Structure formats: C-alpha cells, structure tokens
Amino acid sequence: MKLSNYRVLVWMICGCLILMGCAEKRSAVQLQLASAPWHFSETPATSMLSAVQSNATFTAPSDSSRFTIKMRVKLNPENVGSNVLNIPGVLNVRTFQHDQKDRKDQNYPSFPMPDGSVPVLEAALKLHPPLENEGALDMPIGIPLAMLKAPGGEHDIVLHFSGVRWSLYVDNELLDNDFPLGYPKWGEKSSWEINPLLVSKAEIFFQGAEPQKVALTKPRYAPEIQYWTPPGHNTWVGDVATFYHEGRYHIFYLFDRRGHKSKFGKGAHYFEHLSTTDLKNWIEHEAATPIEEQWETFGTGTPFIFNNKLSISYGLHTTRIYPKEKTSLPLQWDYYNKHGMTGSFRYDTIPGYPAGSTYSISQDGIANFKKTKILFHPCENPSVYTDPEGRLRMLANYGAKGTWESKSIDGGWRSVNPNFPPGGDCTFFFRWGNYDYVIGGFTGFWSKPASAAEDKFVDGVKAGLDFYNGLNVPAVTEISDRRFLLAGWIPMAGWGGTLIVHEMIQSPDGRIGTKWMKEIIPATHKERSLSKDLKEDASFSTGSSSFLLTFDVEPSQDMTDKIGALLLGADGENNACEIQISPEAKTAQYAKGNLQRFSNPEKSLREGGSPTAARNYAIENLQNTDKPFTVRMIVKYQDKFGGSQIDTEIAGQRTMIAFRPDLKVEKLLLRSKGTGIRNVRIAALKN
C-alpha cells in the first residue's frame, strides 16, 4: 500500500472513531410518556340536548356524586365571549378572551395565538365544601384554545366529575383537571341549556360513563429530560425525591397544577414517577401515590428499601384542609406521649381524617406502588432512610423535628436526636466517602466526618460553603460509579417549575460542588463562534431565545476584577439579567441587568440572600477560578415559562440557576474589568 493511501485510510478510520465517539456523547435523550387518549364507555344518557332542542330538565339520582357531560362544540378563536353550556347553580361553560399577561392559576398565556391573543374555553363547577361556614366555591378548569392542533372547528369535549377529580377532555385527550372539595347541589329538577350556535349535541350521564385509557401501539416521547415539565399549560414539577435501586435511577416528583392552587389552594400534590437505567432513556410510570380521596393532599418524603421492598414515604397534609382536632394527629401524639414511641395505625380503621406519615410499596421492585394505609409517625414530611450502619432512620419535618429511629417502618419510632435537624422544611441525609451530610429544602446544610459523633455536624451555610444553586427541595442520590446526583425544581409558577438534575463533585476536604450532568445536556444545533478574543465590551445577537453559550475566562490577580454576561430582550434592560463572575473574589451572581455598568452586589445565602427564590442572588467561595476556566450557560425560553431559565456552570465546579419572568433573550453583552474573555461560542438548542 502506498504511504499516501495508508495515511488516507488512517485518517478515515480516525475520523469514523471520532464521529462515533461524538455520536455516543451526543446521543439523544428521550422520555417515554405514560400519556394516552381516553375513551368513555357508552351508557344511556340521563338527558340529551341538540341544536333543535337546546334546553331541558332532568332529575339527578339520589347518589349523584359522579357525572359526565359529553358535547360536540364548534370553537372559533377569533370570536369568543359566549356561554357554551349552563346548569344554573351547578355548572357554567364559556369561552372568553383572557388577559395576555395574567398567568395566575391557569397559566393560559402559555399557548398564545399567532397574534398574541389568548382565547380560552373554561368550565366552572360550583362545589359546596364539607366544612361548616364555608360558602359555595367555583372550581374552574379550562384550556387556551391555541394548545389544540386545530383551535377552530368542531371538537368533542367531555367534562367528568368523579368526586375526586374534575376533568376536561378535548378530542379524547385529558387537558386539565382539579381535585374537588365538596360536591355540587342538584335540585329536585335540574334545568340545563346549550348555545345552539356552538353546540350541536350534549349528553349528561350519572354514574355510568367512566374514562378508560386507550392502549397505544406507539408510545409518545418527550425529547429531553433536563428542564422538563409535564405536558400541558399549567403543569409543573414540585418537590423531588430520588433513589437508585438495582441499576435504576428513580425520580419521584410532586405533580403540581396551578402553583399549589389546586383543591382551592390546598395543593393537591401527589407523587408522579420517572426512572432510567442508562440516564438517556427515561420512562414515565403511573403515579406512585395517586389521589383517591377528597381529603388527600401529599407532602414530601423519600424512597427507601425495607424488607427488601422498594417503598416511598410521604406525608398526608390533611391539616391544610381540616383543623388538627378533626384529624388522626391527636391520637398519634397521645400514643407517643404515653409510650415514648410512635404507634402503628391503619388509617381506614381509626376515627378522624388521616394525617401524618405513611408509605407505599412497589409491587414489582420498579413501579406499581400500592398504599399501605399505615400511619407510622405524626410528622407530615417524613425523610426515611437506611443509614450506612444499617439503621432505619427518619428526619422529621413539618409538624415534628429531629432524628428518629425504629426497628420497623410500621411504628415504634423513637427520638434519638430531638433537636437536629431542626425541622421545618424537607431535610435529607447522605454519606459520601468519609463525610456525612444533611441538607434542607431551602436552607440549612450541615456536614461532619463520618467517624464523628452525631452532635458534631457543622453548619456549612454559616461558613459560606453550602451548594445551594437555585434548586428547591434538592434530593441527593448515589448512582453507579460512585457518582452523586442532585435533583430538584425551580419556582416558575408558585410551588412548581422545571425538573433539573446536576451532578455533584466532592473535594478531599469534604467540600461539595456541582456541575452539569453530561448525559442529559440538551441537544444543540451547530455551534458558531462569536469572538476569539474580546478586547473590549461587545454585543452580539443570539439568533435564538434558547441557546448554549460557552466562553473561557483568564482571570487577573485583582480582587475587584470581574466579567459580566448581560442577557437582553426586546425591551432593553427592563427585564435584563446579568451573570457576573469575580474570579479572584471567588463570587458569582445573578442580578438585574444595567446597560451602563455592572450590576450591584447581591447577597449569598450566608449573607441573607435567597438562592432558592431563583431570581437575584450570589454564591461565594468558588473553586478553580484563580486559573483559566470555562463558563457554560444554557438559556431556555418557552411560552409556558413566560420567561427564560438560565443555568450556568462555572469552572466545572459550581452551578447556579435562575428564572427571569418576561425575559426572551435577543442580545448578549459581554464585558470585563481586567479579566480576559476568549473563545466565545453559541449554539441554539434543538428543543
């Protein structure tokens, strides 16, 4: 073989290997969704209406806790503002034009029409809550018409009240629901009417018509897991709990609609469930702890293994709905005060509405969780875990505090450290190498050598050595290869936002940092260079509102030197955000942007700042910024967000996340004071 041909062959082989390597690194992430169309069984209708007969009366059965309405409706996004169906004193269905800037509760502006308008279909059911002295309340469910594939034309609409759920289906798809408190009041004779210009047919059913999921031959997929939210206009990820078991990484999250405003503001959270075996291919399972009673609304807990069974603990936050004296909490505390340990109660066999700690067990070791209905502790946010010494333990939160221990999950819990952790929010324990850690949901971070006594935990927040990075209620889990992952959410709509997973790093002295998790970095289009070496402040068009920005920093030796990346929208600095890094001072911050100068200093958690608000805040004690380092930043905009999420990685050692309402980035201004910025690149996100 000639030398030249040999070189060509070697070049081709190397090129293929490089491409294969790149393909492996950039292989697509996908989430197989559990969503599917729904079918309603055919049963005789109690009453029927049509364009010819648009009103009638009917008699509701004595047990009218369930009903279904099916109707064929002609929607016109350009002409809304009409009643669709009305049952006086019970239900009103209408279309209307929603305020384009009003994202409260339903987040209708997440799906605007091309002209920016937000036409809406909404059904408001009048319910009579069970508590005395509470008047009737309207419970609306609805959709922005722009979320439909064909906003105009005829659509099959189903409204279903099960007693536990109040749901809206359009063209066989579940698009909105809420969780009722109370029931509608039907008269001896109920009248109803439709708008014959919009509705060609309507039927009402009592008891019989129940939704059944249609089996799909081809599953549905979401193209990313990082920054994911459940499909829909008002659906968010709340508190996260994670676990690694038999090669599978599990993420349980509190499903949130309306930013905690479901069930008339009581939250109505419950655990949904995702998992993966390779961090690339994810599966959405059926809900781990579905709401099945009107009194149910759940609080955060933890997955754990007991008796070789995958289980998840969680709290029954019934005191959001009923006063403590009407719940089982007094019974449980009385038992503890008499016996010095907690009891075990089947909550379907004792008086009072169930409240406190309970758990569910997986029937197959992966999913298919079943409620035990056992109350084992009166705290309402139980963090159950098996410690490295094999002891079954729990950190008590919300309604109790301290560390508890038991031989069995089913009661018998004794307090072993009554004052640590102090309770309040969701605390988690983990051991990494030679160090033990406890982290709180919003603040509070403690560590100690694993060999040290339990009263030797040191407050890392006071030392400015915490790793809070914008995530709320972060959960820590060790997976394969001794890697530790940090998962949580950031507030976009009250008590909900996007799912975020970062990887943790540990220094020999036990210091914890965070970096991006390579397997789930969002896919991008081809990268383009903006500048090789910035000599002065420079502005660039981003070309996309969602992008990955990368640049290298060469620090000086001056403590006052810094760099800033100013993100600007069409309205200039009104909603602008600056990411500012001071390499020698070892600080970084998100702050309100200013076109004329660097932003003012923000506070770290130690100084009284609020990283978990995910708006303006600072972090301190950066690592590896005294030598050249790289900054990576992902900016992601969605109409659903109503703004931009910004995720920044600094020197591969620290991350910080923020959300900026009303910011849709169009321009980037890079500036520096004594610090070099080089190799600036940008790549639009694919999804």
XYZ file of C-alpha atoms in Angstrom:
687
model
C 0.000 0.000 0.000
C 1.312 3.439 -0.884
C 2.136 5.716 2.043
C -0.326 8.336 0.842
C -3.157 5.782 0.641
C -2.212 4.454 4.066
C -2.456 7.956 5.510
C -5.869 8.419 3.930
C -7.058 5.117 5.397
C -5.770 6.019 8.856
C -7.412 9.425 8.588
C -10.728 7.831 7.603
C -10.604 5.321 10.448
C -9.742 8.019 12.969
C -12.476 10.213 11.563
C -15.034 7.438 11.945
C -13.913 6.782 15.510
C -14.184 10.467 16.321
C -17.644 10.651 14.804
C -18.714 7.515 16.638
C -17.385 8.962 19.867
C -19.221 12.229 19.261
C -22.377 10.357 18.382
C -22.154 8.446 21.644
C -21.604 11.599 23.660
C -24.423 13.404 21.920
C -26.877 10.522 21.697
C -30.428 11.732 22.137
C -32.228 11.804 25.467
C -35.854 10.770 25.407
C -38.646 10.296 27.917
C -41.326 7.726 27.125
C -44.547 9.303 28.328
C -47.407 7.500 30.021
C -49.983 9.788 28.431
C -52.539 8.350 26.025
C -56.003 9.132 24.696
C -59.040 8.289 26.803
C -62.250 6.501 25.916
C -65.574 6.837 27.707
C -67.872 3.850 27.954
C -71.221 4.105 26.225
C -74.200 4.155 28.585
C -77.708 5.605 28.304
C -77.795 9.357 28.875
C -79.961 10.888 31.577
C -80.759 13.835 29.296
C -79.832 14.942 25.758
C -79.787 18.329 24.042
C -79.331 19.332 20.418
C -79.396 22.413 18.221
C -83.104 21.754 17.770
C -83.866 21.175 21.468
C -81.368 23.354 23.299
C -82.808 23.159 26.828
C -84.478 20.583 29.049
C -84.974 19.448 32.639
C -83.866 16.221 34.262
C -83.837 14.526 37.637
C -80.456 13.721 39.124
C -80.272 10.412 41.008
C -80.061 10.491 44.804
C -76.433 9.371 44.592
C -75.197 11.978 42.140
C -71.589 12.169 43.287
C -70.396 11.317 39.755
C -71.455 12.757 36.436
C -70.185 13.145 32.890
C -71.135 15.603 30.161
C -70.286 14.932 26.529
C -70.781 17.595 23.881
C -69.838 18.476 20.338
C -68.696 22.109 20.259
C -67.744 24.403 17.409
C -64.871 26.627 18.556
C -63.809 29.868 16.903
C -60.706 31.505 18.447
C -61.482 34.745 16.645
C -64.975 35.017 18.120
C -65.125 34.155 21.822
C -67.153 35.568 24.664
C -70.152 33.252 24.696
C -71.803 30.809 27.056
C -71.473 27.246 25.793
C -73.486 25.309 28.384
C -75.198 26.246 31.618
C -76.727 24.323 34.522
C -77.962 27.040 36.913
C -76.330 26.802 40.332
C -74.098 23.926 39.192
C -72.009 24.485 36.066
C -71.156 27.150 33.544
C -69.074 26.513 30.414
C -67.975 29.527 28.385
C -65.380 30.924 26.020
C -63.666 34.237 26.621
C -60.591 36.284 25.789
C -58.036 36.004 28.578
C -55.614 38.718 29.694
C -52.336 38.043 27.837
C -50.282 38.966 30.916
C -52.301 37.109 33.559
C -50.537 33.837 34.396
C -52.155 33.327 37.793
C -53.657 29.896 38.453
C -54.249 28.533 34.955
C -51.269 29.964 33.041
C -53.421 30.343 29.926
C -50.856 32.614 28.167
C -48.579 29.566 27.808
C -50.333 28.930 24.487
C -50.988 32.237 22.690
C -52.458 32.561 19.210
C -50.163 33.937 16.461
C -51.478 37.452 17.135
C -50.725 37.093 20.856
C -54.349 36.756 21.945
C -55.377 34.055 24.428
C -58.887 32.714 23.729
C -59.995 30.236 26.379
C -62.581 27.516 26.966
C -63.407 27.160 30.672
C -65.839 25.108 32.756
C -66.608 26.315 36.306
C -68.263 23.820 38.659
C -69.913 25.141 41.826
C -68.945 23.000 44.813
C -70.092 23.081 48.428
C -67.059 22.341 50.669
C -67.551 19.995 53.624
C -66.527 22.421 56.365
C -69.125 24.491 58.171
C -69.352 28.214 57.457
C -67.821 27.793 54.001
C -69.934 29.013 51.126
C -70.074 27.527 47.666
C -66.953 27.942 45.556
C -66.435 27.767 41.797
C -63.772 25.320 40.620
C -62.729 26.242 37.057
C -60.849 24.007 34.648
C -60.008 25.100 31.139
C -57.601 25.401 28.252
C -56.188 28.060 25.959
C -57.577 27.164 22.533
C -54.151 27.563 20.933
C -52.976 24.344 22.596
C -55.282 22.374 20.278
C -53.886 21.146 16.974
C -56.843 22.817 15.276
C -58.092 25.602 17.579
C -61.089 26.262 15.340
C -63.784 23.887 14.150
C -65.728 21.143 15.905
C -64.326 19.298 18.903
C -65.546 16.517 21.178
C -65.486 17.810 24.742
C -66.039 15.738 27.873
C -66.403 17.071 31.403
C -66.087 14.389 34.071
C -66.649 14.685 37.824
C -65.603 11.578 39.754
C -65.908 13.025 43.243
C -62.104 13.038 43.451
C -61.261 14.650 40.102
C -62.909 17.329 37.996
C -61.508 16.843 34.478
C -61.668 18.318 30.991
C -61.066 16.152 27.909
C -60.895 17.511 24.369
C -60.827 15.092 21.437
C -60.127 12.212 23.863
C -57.123 13.934 25.489
C -57.041 14.871 29.180
C -56.041 18.554 29.139
C -56.905 19.869 32.592
C -58.169 18.708 35.952
C -58.534 19.767 39.548
C -59.252 17.953 42.793
C -62.597 18.819 44.382
C -63.522 19.597 47.939
C -67.259 19.124 48.282
C -69.959 18.302 45.760
C -72.415 20.134 43.526
C -76.010 20.537 44.731
C -78.634 19.307 42.323
C -82.235 20.389 42.627
C -85.238 18.094 42.624
C -85.497 19.104 38.995
C -82.428 20.471 37.277
C -82.552 22.521 34.104
C -79.791 22.857 31.582
C -79.243 24.589 28.272
C -76.701 24.877 25.484
C -75.823 27.564 22.981
C -77.206 26.050 19.757
C -74.864 28.198 17.651
C -71.873 26.456 19.221
C -73.116 23.081 20.477
C -74.686 20.562 18.129
C -75.166 17.842 20.759
C -74.850 17.434 24.525
C -75.496 14.490 26.856
C -75.335 14.170 30.629
C -74.652 10.867 32.375
C -74.742 9.929 36.044
C -72.540 7.155 37.448
C -72.028 5.178 34.234
C -69.622 6.920 31.841
C -66.094 6.368 33.169
C -62.788 7.176 31.409
C -60.596 4.318 30.249
C -57.077 4.782 28.892
C -56.513 3.708 25.281
C -53.511 1.402 24.790
C -51.064 2.912 22.294
C -49.145 0.745 19.820
C -46.561 3.503 19.516
C -45.647 5.317 22.753
C -45.352 9.073 22.985
C -41.990 10.668 23.752
C -40.581 13.933 25.069
C -37.184 14.833 23.536
C -35.415 15.951 26.737
C -35.430 15.327 30.489
C -33.392 18.345 31.630
C -35.688 21.357 32.225
C -38.715 19.126 31.575
C -42.242 19.858 32.725
C -45.249 17.539 32.370
C -47.204 18.167 29.154
C -49.887 20.817 29.491
C -50.366 24.510 30.092
C -50.491 24.596 33.900
C -48.446 21.512 34.816
C -45.215 21.671 36.801
C -42.667 19.666 38.747
C -42.780 20.177 42.523
C -40.713 18.628 45.316
C -38.419 15.849 44.111
C -37.364 12.614 45.843
C -34.798 10.310 44.212
C -33.399 6.803 44.685
C -31.080 4.327 42.986
C -32.020 0.644 43.158
C -30.809 -2.361 41.179
C -29.316 -0.252 38.399
C -32.290 2.096 38.048
C -32.390 5.781 38.970
C -35.839 6.834 40.181
C -37.235 10.359 40.291
C -40.463 10.889 42.185
C -41.904 14.388 41.980
C -44.951 16.105 43.389
C -47.155 16.798 40.385
C -48.297 20.401 40.565
C -51.038 22.231 38.718
C -51.598 25.929 39.246
C -48.591 26.526 41.501
C -50.156 24.994 44.638
C -53.602 26.437 43.906
C -55.426 23.208 43.092
C -58.077 21.955 45.519
C -58.972 25.565 46.363
C -55.371 26.383 47.274
C -54.704 23.223 49.297
C -52.180 21.980 46.716
C -53.496 18.517 45.835
C -49.965 17.274 45.245
C -49.148 13.620 44.696
C -46.061 11.701 43.580
C -45.559 11.005 39.889
C -42.679 8.731 38.915
C -39.877 8.675 36.301
C -36.954 6.251 36.020
C -33.972 5.342 33.849
C -31.323 2.628 33.662
C -28.871 4.478 31.384
C -29.586 8.191 32.012
C -30.519 8.559 28.336
C -33.769 6.624 28.024
C -36.338 7.567 30.620
C -39.767 6.105 31.386
C -42.790 7.820 32.885
C -44.613 5.348 35.127
C -48.117 5.578 36.518
C -48.460 7.796 39.585
C -46.836 6.287 42.679
C -49.301 7.874 45.125
C -52.451 8.917 43.244
C -55.108 10.997 44.971
C -58.067 8.731 45.675
C -59.990 10.630 48.376
C -61.106 14.221 48.738
C -59.118 14.667 51.953
C -55.828 13.653 50.316
C -53.045 16.109 49.556
C -49.493 14.859 49.974
C -46.218 16.239 51.245
C -42.621 15.351 50.526
C -40.994 12.118 51.641
C -38.247 9.772 50.485
C -37.891 6.435 48.706
C -36.206 3.695 50.746
C -35.704 -0.066 50.981
C -37.249 -2.011 53.863
C -37.625 -5.788 53.997
C -36.081 -5.840 50.518
C -39.013 -3.857 49.110
C -38.808 -0.552 47.265
C -41.022 1.874 49.165
C -41.710 5.594 49.325
C -42.657 7.567 52.418
C -44.735 10.722 52.254
C -46.832 12.972 54.413
C -50.580 13.395 54.497
C -51.023 17.172 54.660
C -54.628 16.908 55.757
C -54.278 19.868 58.117
C -54.342 22.070 55.020
C -57.988 21.072 54.712
C -59.252 20.159 58.194
C -58.264 21.505 61.617
C -55.864 19.316 63.574
C -58.547 18.186 66.031
C -60.548 16.609 63.199
C -57.562 14.522 62.072
C -55.773 11.481 63.482
C -52.852 13.578 64.762
C -54.110 13.927 68.389
C -54.482 10.135 68.591
C -50.952 9.606 67.323
C -49.366 12.162 69.637
C -51.279 10.770 72.622
C -49.877 7.322 71.850
C -46.335 8.691 71.570
C -46.588 10.647 74.826
C -47.819 7.553 76.684
C -45.382 5.011 75.218
C -42.288 7.019 74.268
C -42.537 5.748 70.709
C -44.975 6.118 67.834
C -47.807 3.703 67.192
C -48.956 1.982 64.017
C -52.454 2.776 62.811
C -54.419 1.660 59.770
C -55.919 4.974 58.787
C -59.030 3.388 57.296
C -59.918 1.889 60.702
C -59.497 4.846 63.100
C -61.558 7.991 63.677
C -60.596 11.332 62.210
C -59.227 12.283 58.836
C -55.835 10.607 58.268
C -52.797 12.847 58.717
C -49.089 12.307 59.300
C -46.568 9.872 57.818
C -47.427 6.901 55.645
C -45.818 4.945 52.799
C -46.459 2.923 49.657
C -44.718 -0.259 48.437
C -43.728 -1.165 44.872
C -45.298 -4.446 43.801
C -42.582 -5.279 41.248
C -39.483 -3.500 42.554
C -39.706 -0.829 39.854
C -43.161 0.791 39.869
C -46.780 -0.291 40.564
C -46.898 1.206 44.046
C -49.682 0.322 46.473
C -50.652 2.360 49.528
C -50.204 0.589 52.864
C -52.630 2.970 54.619
C -50.407 2.700 57.702
C -49.675 5.809 59.758
C -46.281 5.397 61.430
C -45.455 8.919 62.675
C -47.326 12.207 63.156
C -44.852 14.355 61.177
C -46.126 15.392 57.752
C -42.860 15.353 55.747
C -41.003 12.133 56.659
C -37.486 11.593 55.293
C -37.000 7.846 55.845
C -33.656 6.227 55.032
C -31.392 3.349 55.983
C -28.077 4.770 57.169
C -24.685 3.240 56.263
C -24.720 1.308 59.556
C -27.966 -0.382 58.540
C -30.226 1.523 60.943
C -33.705 2.549 59.825
C -33.919 6.261 60.462
C -36.064 9.271 59.706
C -35.548 13.009 59.718
C -38.813 14.607 60.838
C -40.091 17.723 59.091
C -43.283 19.782 59.223
C -45.069 19.017 62.448
C -42.051 17.487 64.185
C -38.255 17.713 64.181
C -35.108 15.781 64.942
C -33.747 12.346 64.073
C -35.791 9.222 64.783
C -35.009 5.522 64.705
C -37.045 2.315 64.560
C -36.684 -1.415 64.003
C -39.668 -1.332 61.656
C -41.199 1.207 59.338
C -44.618 0.409 60.854
C -44.383 2.442 64.056
C -42.111 2.083 67.054
C -40.176 5.242 66.160
C -38.126 6.768 68.985
C -36.436 10.153 69.035
C -32.635 9.734 69.110
C -31.652 13.355 68.457
C -34.595 15.645 69.242
C -33.018 18.923 68.155
C -31.192 18.017 64.951
C -32.084 18.696 62.265
C -34.378 21.492 63.423
C -37.238 20.522 61.086
C -39.356 22.986 59.148
C -38.590 22.034 55.582
C -37.513 18.848 53.802
C -34.189 17.530 55.096
C -32.172 14.679 53.578
C -29.202 12.659 54.824
C -26.437 11.163 52.696
C -22.924 9.812 53.214
C -20.200 10.348 50.636
C -16.894 8.704 51.366
C -15.627 9.880 54.731
C -18.273 12.548 55.277
C -21.907 12.725 56.364
C -24.228 15.463 55.127
C -27.699 16.772 55.876
C -29.302 19.262 53.502
C -32.544 21.190 53.918
C -35.118 22.007 51.283
C -34.463 25.752 51.156
C -31.683 26.472 53.614
C -29.633 24.545 56.117
C -26.582 22.473 55.232
C -24.545 20.503 57.727
C -21.586 18.141 57.419
C -19.220 16.147 59.599
C -16.638 13.383 59.281
C -18.462 10.051 59.125
C -16.472 8.849 62.137
C -17.510 11.821 64.273
C -20.344 11.755 66.795
C -23.792 12.841 65.674
C -23.575 16.079 67.604
C -20.563 17.188 65.540
C -22.426 18.394 62.447
C -21.078 21.788 61.349
C -23.252 24.465 59.763
C -21.924 24.922 56.211
C -24.190 27.873 55.451
C -22.572 29.966 58.175
C -19.189 29.249 56.592
C -20.429 30.086 53.090
C -19.661 26.516 51.967
C -23.150 25.370 51.012
C -24.001 24.282 47.459
C -27.463 25.826 47.084
C -27.718 26.751 43.421
C -31.322 27.785 42.818
C -32.847 24.324 43.200
C -35.733 23.932 45.624
C -36.030 20.872 47.906
C -32.945 19.242 46.357
C -32.648 15.452 46.634
C -29.265 13.682 46.620
C -28.710 10.117 45.402
C -25.640 7.997 44.764
C -25.795 6.078 41.486
C -23.270 3.771 39.805
C -19.511 4.530 39.663
C -19.768 6.457 42.958
C -21.462 9.368 41.228
C -23.838 11.569 43.210
C -26.760 13.375 41.561
C -28.660 16.424 42.808
C -32.250 16.834 41.557
C -34.868 19.479 42.247
C -37.033 22.205 40.723
C -37.005 25.981 40.450
C -40.018 28.219 41.126
C -41.721 29.409 37.954
C -45.383 29.130 38.947
C -45.573 29.282 42.735
C -44.773 25.809 44.035
C -43.683 24.353 40.713
C -41.297 24.666 37.800
C -38.948 22.580 35.695
C -37.088 19.406 36.639
C -33.305 19.879 36.907
C -30.630 17.260 37.586
C -26.976 18.179 38.190
C -24.002 16.058 39.154
C -22.180 16.655 42.424
C -18.431 16.755 42.999
C -16.520 16.354 46.255
C -13.158 17.763 47.322
C -10.811 15.781 49.589
C -11.805 18.055 52.494
C -15.473 17.153 52.018
C -16.458 20.351 50.212
C -19.363 19.769 47.813
C -19.760 21.381 44.384
C -21.976 20.812 41.356
C -21.553 20.516 37.610
C -23.705 19.706 34.622
C -24.622 16.088 34.104
C -23.065 15.175 30.750
C -25.670 12.571 29.735
C -28.617 14.977 29.755
C -27.195 18.263 28.469
C -29.846 19.465 25.977
C -29.192 18.848 22.290
C -27.960 21.817 20.244
C -27.589 22.840 16.625
C -24.159 23.553 15.172
C -22.025 25.825 17.299
C -20.831 29.168 15.893
C -18.013 31.399 17.068
C -18.833 34.905 18.312
C -15.320 36.022 19.240
C -11.852 34.556 19.652
C -10.531 37.246 21.996
C -12.565 40.107 23.428
C -10.505 43.259 23.885
C -13.450 45.451 24.855
C -17.137 45.194 25.681
C -19.055 43.633 22.810
C -22.684 42.951 21.889
C -23.951 40.001 19.882
C -27.258 38.816 18.504
C -28.050 35.404 19.976
C -30.039 34.288 16.911
C -32.276 32.192 19.181
C -34.013 32.724 22.508
C -32.826 29.280 23.696
C -29.119 28.551 23.406
C -25.905 27.204 24.902
C -23.239 29.883 25.444
C -19.640 28.885 26.182
C -16.581 31.063 26.836
C -13.179 30.886 28.512
C -12.069 33.231 31.272
C -8.499 34.290 32.036
C -8.510 35.840 35.498
C -6.232 38.624 36.688
C -4.779 38.937 40.166
C -7.012 41.857 41.186
C -9.816 41.144 43.677
C -12.008 43.814 42.055
C -11.807 42.425 38.502
C -14.864 40.708 37.053
C -16.712 39.706 33.924
C -20.388 40.062 33.076
C -22.749 38.472 30.576
C -25.798 40.683 30.135
C -28.871 38.977 28.638
C -31.214 41.422 26.905
C -34.673 41.158 25.411
C -36.558 43.376 23.002
C -37.361 45.781 25.858
C -33.710 46.505 26.602
C -32.689 46.454 30.218
C -36.252 46.393 31.625
C -36.140 42.633 32.264
C -32.443 42.108 31.587
C -30.351 39.693 33.631
C -26.610 39.882 34.281
C -24.482 36.904 35.217
C -21.435 38.336 36.942
C -18.313 36.424 37.994
C -15.428 37.779 40.079
C -12.672 35.149 39.738
C -10.278 36.411 42.412
C -13.037 37.313 44.853
C -14.463 33.834 44.127
C -18.048 35.064 43.830
C -20.749 34.908 41.171
C -24.248 36.293 40.988
C -27.449 36.804 39.044
C -28.675 40.381 39.181
C -30.831 42.924 37.383
C -29.007 44.000 34.257
C -27.838 47.531 33.519
C -26.617 48.736 30.114
C -24.317 51.389 31.572
C -22.464 49.490 34.296
C -22.014 46.237 36.143
C -24.900 45.255 38.366
C -24.861 45.955 42.105
C -23.704 43.214 44.510
C -26.232 40.556 45.541
C -26.241 38.580 48.790
C -25.268 34.953 49.233
C -27.264 32.591 51.439
C -24.809 33.232 54.289
C -25.404 36.969 53.914
C -29.192 36.645 53.899
C -29.780 36.124 50.181
C -32.240 33.620 48.750
C -30.819 31.233 46.130
C -33.968 29.094 46.226
C -36.036 32.045 45.011
C -34.025 31.522 41.789
C -34.059 35.219 40.925
C -31.247 37.552 42.117
C -28.662 36.015 44.424
C -24.936 35.370 44.853
C -22.752 32.350 45.560
C -19.323 32.535 47.158
C -16.110 30.571 47.696
C -15.841 29.480 44.076
C -13.206 26.883 43.299
C -10.610 26.793 40.485
C -11.247 30.389 39.349
C -7.703 31.522 40.140
C -6.539 29.987 36.846
C -8.092 29.911 33.345
C -11.545 28.307 33.413
C -14.622 27.782 31.259
C -18.133 29.115 31.737
C -21.108 27.354 30.167
C -24.580 28.812 30.198
C -27.885 27.426 28.947
C -30.704 29.894 28.371
C -34.078 28.315 27.662
C -37.231 30.246 26.810
C -40.739 28.804 26.491
C -44.128 30.461 26.245
C -45.181 28.097 29.028
C -42.467 29.548 31.295
C -43.368 33.117 30.458
C -39.664 33.882 30.649
C -36.193 32.372 30.499
C -34.478 29.792 32.646
C -30.713 30.303 32.960
C -28.385 27.512 34.076
C -24.707 28.438 34.499
C -21.727 26.168 35.151
C -18.527 27.826 36.416
C -15.142 26.080 36.079
C -16.861 22.701 36.187
C -17.151 23.171 39.981
C -20.296 25.183 40.714
C -23.657 25.697 39.080
C -26.292 28.344 39.623
C -29.798 28.547 38.170
C -32.250 31.393 37.804
C -35.603 32.159 36.220
C -36.334 35.542 34.697
C -40.037 36.247 34.076
C -40.797 38.202 30.893
C -37.266 37.845 29.508
C -36.912 36.493 25.976
C -33.258 36.929 25.084
C -32.313 38.518 21.764
C -28.943 40.108 22.523
C -25.890 39.353 24.595
C -23.479 41.956 26.008
C -20.159 40.651 27.280
C -17.979 42.966 29.332
C -14.988 42.686 31.595
C -12.911 44.611 34.066
C -9.330 43.365 33.947
C -10.341 39.774 33.187
C -9.966 38.192 29.768
C -12.822 36.596 27.826
C -11.897 34.279 24.962
C -13.345 31.661 22.617
C -16.950 32.796 22.832
C -19.262 30.253 21.159
C -23.025 29.889 20.892
C -25.331 27.094 19.739
C -29.115 27.166 19.526
C -30.995 24.488 21.469
C -32.858 21.943 19.351
C -35.823 21.577 21.684
